[in-house]
Amino acid sequence: MSLRDALFARVYDRAVAPAEEACFQDWRADLLAGLSGTVVEVGAGTGANLSHYPAAVERLVLTEPTPAMLRQLRDHLDRVDPGIDVEVHRASASSLPVGDDEADAVVTTLVLCSVPDQAAVLAEARRVLRPGGRLLFLEHVAAEDRPDRLKWQRRLDRPWSFACAGCHLTRRTEAAIAGAGFALGEVTHESARKASPLVRPTIRGTATAPA
Ligand SMILES: C[S@@+](CC[C@H](N)C(=O)[O-])C[C@H]1O[C@@H](n2cnc3c(N)ncnc32)[C@H](O)[C@@H]1O
């Protein structure tokens, strides 16, 4: 594990706390409320979604590749019992420890900005989802309707990515999800209050794997 990843993991919760309080926690709760069955979360980080999984989830598979994040995720689980059957795996989003068609839902929150290859990750999500299963996402994205902000996102993408463990500012994630063969449902575009202006443009919603 690199020093950069360890430092990022250490400061992450404190850095996002204002935005979590202002909006992300409410958005996570809304997004995850209807889940049931087998759910796979990719890049679970420190476990910000943990308290929002409903009791109807029978099996929750949390995956996270970065050891420092994984440690915090396990500490979080020691403190908070989500009341459901939870497995934790060290795994990349491009190689999930789940069989074909096993999952009812795959959850990505603030992860598709950081994976090296979105198409590979979305293909892997499709592999584990049963036909008609759902991808649930909350992601910060390129400011496609704000040329001034997009210009700054482009200018600062490299230093931002270096400082934030591979996170990118200019991802067109909605198009990538559609391009991976998912049927997009309603997608909410909303500015994340109290987040850095560079990561304020967000999308959230669900997309369905082909039946
Ligand atoms: C900004 S954090 C978000 C954490 C969490 N999902 C949340 O909503 O708070 C990004 C996470 O993506 C993870 N990540 C980065 N590359 C990844 C990959 N290739 N596969 C899975 N997760 C990855 C990081 O380790 C980190 O935990």
Tab-separated table of C-alpha atoms in Angstrom, residues 48-205:
chain	number	residue	atom	x	y	z
A	48	ALA	CA	-20.381	5.372	4.966
A	49	ASN	CA	-23.331	3.347	3.616
A	50	LEU	CA	-23.434	0.832	6.466
A	51	SER	CA	-26.174	2.383	8.544
A	52	HIS	CA	-28.459	2.738	5.506
A	53	TYR	CA	-28.867	-0.887	4.422
A	54	PRO	CA	-32.414	-2.057	5.188
A	55	ALA	CA	-33.162	-5.293	7.053
A	56	ALA	CA	-34.532	-6.830	3.832
A	57	VAL	CA	-30.920	-7.228	2.651
A	58	GLU	CA	-30.130	-10.887	3.351
A	59	ARG	CA	-26.466	-10.939	2.335
A	60	LEU	CA	-24.237	-7.864	2.125
A	61	VAL	CA	-20.864	-8.340	0.414
A	62	LEU	CA	-18.589	-5.357	1.103
A	63	THR	CA	-15.504	-5.130	-1.095
A	64	GLU	CA	-12.602	-2.704	-0.814
A	65	PRO	CA	-9.096	-2.985	-2.310
A	66	THR	CA	-7.127	-0.500	-0.163
A	67	PRO	CA	-5.810	-1.991	3.102
A	68	ALA	CA	-6.035	1.283	5.066
A	69	MET	CA	-9.673	1.766	4.045
A	70	LEU	CA	-10.384	-1.882	4.760
A	71	ARG	CA	-9.038	-1.500	8.299
A	72	GLN	CA	-11.385	1.437	8.925
A	73	LEU	CA	-14.274	-0.483	7.400
A	74	ARG	CA	-13.658	-3.388	9.794
A	75	ASP	CA	-13.344	-0.957	12.751
A	76	HIS	CA	-16.631	0.622	11.689
A	77	LEU	CA	-18.297	-2.793	11.625
A	78	ASP	CA	-16.969	-3.495	15.126
A	79	ARG	CA	-18.678	-0.328	16.371
A	80	VAL	CA	-21.930	-0.477	14.355
A	81	ASP	CA	-23.896	-3.667	13.857
A	82	PRO	CA	-25.940	-3.202	10.669
A	83	GLY	CA	-28.138	-6.100	11.797
A	84	ILE	CA	-27.626	-8.085	8.592
A	85	ASP	CA	-25.292	-10.814	7.381
A	86	VAL	CA	-22.117	-8.980	6.229
A	87	GLU	CA	-19.031	-10.320	4.442
A	88	VAL	CA	-15.944	-8.139	3.957
A	89	HIS	CA	-13.427	-8.883	1.194
A	90	ARG	CA	-10.263	-7.213	-0.007
A	91	ALA	CA	-11.118	-6.984	-3.695
A	92	SER	CA	-10.983	-4.654	-6.647
A	93	ALA	CA	-14.178	-3.646	-8.411
A	94	SER	CA	-12.871	-5.304	-11.560
A	95	SER	CA	-12.653	-8.726	-9.882
A	96	LEU	CA	-15.489	-9.258	-7.417
A	97	PRO	CA	-15.593	-12.324	-5.126
A	98	VAL	CA	-19.126	-13.205	-6.248
A	99	GLY	CA	-20.399	-15.705	-8.807
A	100	ASP	CA	-22.210	-14.924	-12.050
A	101	ASP	CA	-25.837	-13.695	-11.638
A	102	GLU	CA	-25.653	-13.937	-7.817
A	103	ALA	CA	-26.438	-10.358	-6.871
A	104	ASP	CA	-29.765	-8.552	-6.759
A	105	ALA	CA	-27.967	-5.225	-6.598
A	106	VAL	CA	-24.511	-3.677	-6.899
A	107	VAL	CA	-23.823	-0.400	-5.089
A	108	THR	CA	-21.185	2.172	-6.086
A	109	THR	CA	-20.977	5.430	-4.171
A	110	LEU	CA	-18.148	7.863	-4.974
A	111	VAL	CA	-16.151	5.010	-6.513
A	112	LEU	CA	-16.506	5.191	-10.302
A	113	CYS	CA	-14.465	8.419	-10.119
A	114	SER	CA	-11.514	6.416	-8.799
A	115	VAL	CA	-11.449	3.090	-10.625
A	116	PRO	CA	-8.804	2.934	-13.371
A	117	ASP	CA	-11.179	1.427	-15.959
A	118	GLN	CA	-14.900	2.227	-15.641
A	119	ALA	CA	-15.888	-0.067	-18.523
A	120	ALA	CA	-14.183	-3.073	-16.904
A	121	VAL	CA	-15.841	-2.351	-13.554
A	122	LEU	CA	-19.287	-1.955	-15.097
A	123	ALA	CA	-18.820	-5.190	-17.052
A	124	GLU	CA	-17.914	-6.927	-13.791
A	125	ALA	CA	-21.028	-5.479	-12.126
A	126	ARG	CA	-23.094	-6.904	-14.979
A	127	ARG	CA	-21.444	-10.292	-14.551
A	128	VAL	CA	-22.434	-10.599	-10.881
A	129	LEU	CA	-25.925	-9.101	-11.275
A	130	ARG	CA	-28.821	-11.417	-12.002
A	131	PRO	CA	-30.804	-10.529	-15.151
A	132	GLY	CA	-32.918	-7.522	-14.180
A	133	GLY	CA	-30.696	-6.792	-11.158
A	134	ARG	CA	-29.899	-3.172	-10.338
A	135	LEU	CA	-26.843	-0.966	-10.189
A	136	LEU	CA	-27.307	1.815	-7.601
A	137	PHE	CA	-24.944	4.736	-7.916
A	138	LEU	CA	-24.057	8.071	-6.347
A	139	GLU	CA	-21.085	9.615	-8.108
A	140	HIS	CA	-19.447	12.999	-8.664
A	141	VAL	CA	-18.979	13.732	-12.341
A	142	ALA	CA	-17.786	16.158	-14.998
A	143	ALA	CA	-19.609	19.505	-14.951
A	144	GLU	CA	-21.008	18.998	-18.436
A	145	ASP	CA	-23.484	21.894	-18.181
A	146	ARG	CA	-20.970	24.334	-16.598
A	147	PRO	CA	-18.115	25.033	-19.058
A	148	ASP	CA	-16.355	27.303	-16.554
A	149	ARG	CA	-16.275	24.603	-13.885
A	150	LEU	CA	-15.415	21.865	-16.394
A	151	LYS	CA	-12.407	23.934	-17.458
A	152	TRP	CA	-11.124	23.959	-13.865
A	153	GLN	CA	-11.901	20.275	-13.430
A	154	ARG	CA	-9.755	19.544	-16.498
A	155	ARG	CA	-6.939	21.821	-15.351
A	156	LEU	CA	-6.803	20.361	-11.858
A	157	ASP	CA	-7.545	16.715	-12.662
A	158	ARG	CA	-3.923	15.522	-12.409
A	159	PRO	CA	-2.964	17.151	-9.105
A	160	TRP	CA	-6.389	16.257	-7.654
A	161	SER	CA	-5.966	12.655	-8.708
A	162	PHE	CA	-2.511	12.545	-7.150
A	163	ALA	CA	-3.741	14.025	-3.854
A	164	CYS	CA	-6.962	11.982	-3.727
A	165	ALA	CA	-5.724	8.457	-4.402
A	166	GLY	CA	-6.634	8.246	-8.079
A	167	CYS	CA	-9.957	10.135	-8.023
A	168	HIS	CA	-10.790	11.894	-11.324
A	169	LEU	CA	-12.894	15.020	-11.763
A	170	THR	CA	-14.011	14.711	-15.387
A	171	ARG	CA	-15.703	11.335	-15.586
A	172	ARG	CA	-18.876	11.039	-17.715
A	173	THR	CA	-20.264	8.273	-15.584
A	174	GLU	CA	-23.902	8.362	-16.709
A	175	ALA	CA	-22.827	7.769	-20.321
A	176	ALA	CA	-20.432	5.026	-19.187
A	177	ILE	CA	-23.252	3.203	-17.363
A	178	ALA	CA	-25.512	3.383	-20.420
A	179	GLY	CA	-22.582	2.370	-22.629
A	180	ALA	CA	-22.067	-0.752	-20.511
A	181	GLY	CA	-25.544	-1.970	-21.513
A	182	PHE	CA	-27.514	-0.947	-18.399
A	183	ALA	CA	-30.953	0.642	-18.801
A	184	LEU	CA	-30.807	3.899	-16.878
A	185	GLY	CA	-33.767	4.739	-14.655
A	186	GLU	CA	-34.395	8.233	-13.368
A	187	VAL	CA	-31.063	9.964	-12.716
A	188	THR	CA	-30.933	12.900	-10.296
A	189	HIS	CA	-28.350	15.586	-11.035
A	190	GLU	CA	-27.678	17.688	-7.956
A	191	SER	CA	-24.954	19.893	-6.601
A	192	ALA	CA	-23.361	18.477	-3.441
A	193	ARG	CA	-23.570	21.171	-0.794
A	194	LYS	CA	-20.467	21.747	1.344
A	195	ALA	CA	-18.298	19.678	-1.037
A	196	SER	CA	-15.342	21.179	-2.910
A	197	PRO	CA	-16.665	23.039	-5.990
A	198	LEU	CA	-14.669	20.603	-8.140
A	199	VAL	CA	-16.747	17.625	-6.994
A	200	ARG	CA	-20.120	19.317	-6.533
A	201	PRO	CA	-21.751	18.021	-9.740
A	202	THR	CA	-23.209	14.633	-8.822
A	203	ILE	CA	-25.540	12.018	-10.252
A	204	ARG	CA	-27.490	9.367	-8.390
A	205	GLY	CA	-29.995	6.760	-9.384
